[in-house]
Amino acid sequence: APALAAMTVRPPTQGAAVPANLGGAVLVPADYRAVGKFPNYFRTMITRMVPIEGILAYHRDRVIDVKSTR
């Protein structure tokens, strides 16, 4: 059986550590947005992302774009 990989996205908080090689870079926060389901053209094993506070939530199998409902 193929190995399963899991990941999540956590937007950085104020004062989060910055890697040394980015020390002089101008960092701009990402504008995360939730999207609905998308086709799995490559037929790989995909799970859903964990909810992201203020951005992405779920109600059963429905994706909720928390950001746009505020």
mmCIF file of C-alpha atoms in Angstrom:
data_model
loop_
_atom_site.group_PDB
_atom_site.id
_atom_site.type_symbol
_atom_site.label_atom_id
_atom_site.label_comp_id
_atom_site.label_asym_id
_atom_site.label_seq_id
_atom_site.Cartn_x
_atom_site.Cartn_y
_atom_site.Cartn_z
ATOM 1 C CA ALA A 1 0.000 0.000 0.000
ATOM 2 C CA PRO A 2 1.276 3.502 -0.750
ATOM 3 C CA ALA A 3 2.424 5.669 2.133
ATOM 4 C CA LEU A 4 0.048 8.421 3.193
ATOM 5 C CA ALA A 5 1.347 11.898 3.885
ATOM 6 C CA ALA A 6 -0.499 14.438 5.992
ATOM 7 C CA MET A 7 -0.003 18.174 6.089
ATOM 8 C CA THR A 8 -1.617 21.301 7.327
ATOM 9 C CA VAL A 9 -1.203 25.019 6.791
ATOM 10 C CA ARG A 10 -0.808 27.275 9.766
ATOM 11 C CA PRO A 11 -0.650 30.988 8.998
ATOM 12 C CA PRO A 12 2.191 32.541 11.006
ATOM 13 C CA THR A 13 1.329 34.505 14.102
ATOM 14 C CA GLN A 14 2.766 37.864 15.076
ATOM 15 C CA GLY A 15 6.344 37.372 16.247
ATOM 16 C CA ALA A 16 6.752 33.946 14.614
ATOM 17 C CA ALA A 17 10.336 32.889 13.937
ATOM 18 C CA VAL A 18 11.710 33.733 10.481
ATOM 19 C CA PRO A 19 14.394 31.522 8.908
ATOM 20 C CA ALA A 20 17.828 33.182 8.898
ATOM 21 C CA ASN A 21 18.062 33.099 5.085
ATOM 22 C CA LEU A 22 14.910 35.282 4.916
ATOM 23 C CA GLY A 23 16.171 37.789 7.485
ATOM 24 C CA GLY A 24 16.279 40.789 5.131
ATOM 25 C CA ALA A 25 13.294 39.856 3.000
ATOM 26 C CA VAL A 26 10.027 41.739 2.975
ATOM 27 C CA LEU A 27 7.439 39.225 4.167
ATOM 28 C CA VAL A 28 3.848 39.651 3.049
ATOM 29 C CA PRO A 29 1.115 37.543 4.674
ATOM 30 C CA ALA A 30 -0.630 35.119 2.311
ATOM 31 C CA ASP A 31 -4.281 35.773 1.504
ATOM 32 C CA TYR A 32 -5.663 32.283 2.150
ATOM 33 C CA ARG A 33 -9.085 31.389 0.754
ATOM 34 C CA ALA A 34 -11.123 28.219 1.031
ATOM 35 C CA VAL A 35 -12.274 26.510 -2.156
ATOM 36 C CA GLY A 36 -14.686 23.681 -2.735
ATOM 37 C CA LYS A 37 -13.892 20.191 -3.931
ATOM 38 C CA PHE A 38 -11.712 19.751 -6.985
ATOM 39 C CA PRO A 39 -11.283 16.809 -9.351
ATOM 40 C CA ASN A 40 -8.598 14.249 -8.617
ATOM 41 C CA TYR A 41 -7.256 13.845 -12.151
ATOM 42 C CA PHE A 42 -4.234 11.841 -11.037
ATOM 43 C CA ARG A 43 -6.291 9.449 -8.889
ATOM 44 C CA THR A 44 -3.976 9.787 -5.924
ATOM 45 C CA MET A 45 -4.989 9.312 -2.298
ATOM 46 C CA ILE A 46 -6.099 12.726 -1.058
ATOM 47 C CA THR A 47 -7.554 13.686 2.282
ATOM 48 C CA ARG A 48 -8.961 17.025 3.220
ATOM 49 C CA MET A 49 -7.024 19.740 4.951
ATOM 50 C CA VAL A 50 -7.623 20.347 8.607
ATOM 51 C CA PRO A 51 -9.753 23.408 9.383
ATOM 52 C CA ILE A 52 -7.862 26.720 9.521
ATOM 53 C CA GLU A 53 -9.284 29.180 12.030
ATOM 54 C CA GLY A 54 -10.883 32.165 10.321
ATOM 55 C CA ILE A 55 -10.377 30.689 6.843
ATOM 56 C CA LEU A 56 -11.551 27.104 6.334
ATOM 57 C CA ALA A 57 -14.150 24.984 8.091
ATOM 58 C CA TYR A 58 -16.376 22.019 7.283
ATOM 59 C CA HIS A 59 -19.967 21.036 7.952
ATOM 60 C CA ARG A 60 -20.016 17.291 7.330
ATOM 61 C CA ASP A 61 -18.803 17.066 3.705
ATOM 62 C CA ARG A 62 -19.396 20.736 2.815
ATOM 63 C CA VAL A 63 -16.466 23.180 2.653
ATOM 64 C CA ILE A 64 -17.161 26.468 4.434
ATOM 65 C CA ASP A 65 -15.276 29.604 3.413
ATOM 66 C CA VAL A 66 -15.226 31.222 6.857
ATOM 67 C CA LYS A 67 -13.404 34.297 5.583
ATOM 68 C CA SER A 68 -16.176 35.318 3.179
ATOM 69 C CA THR A 69 -18.964 34.692 5.718
ATOM 70 C CA ARG A 70 -17.642 37.191 8.255
#
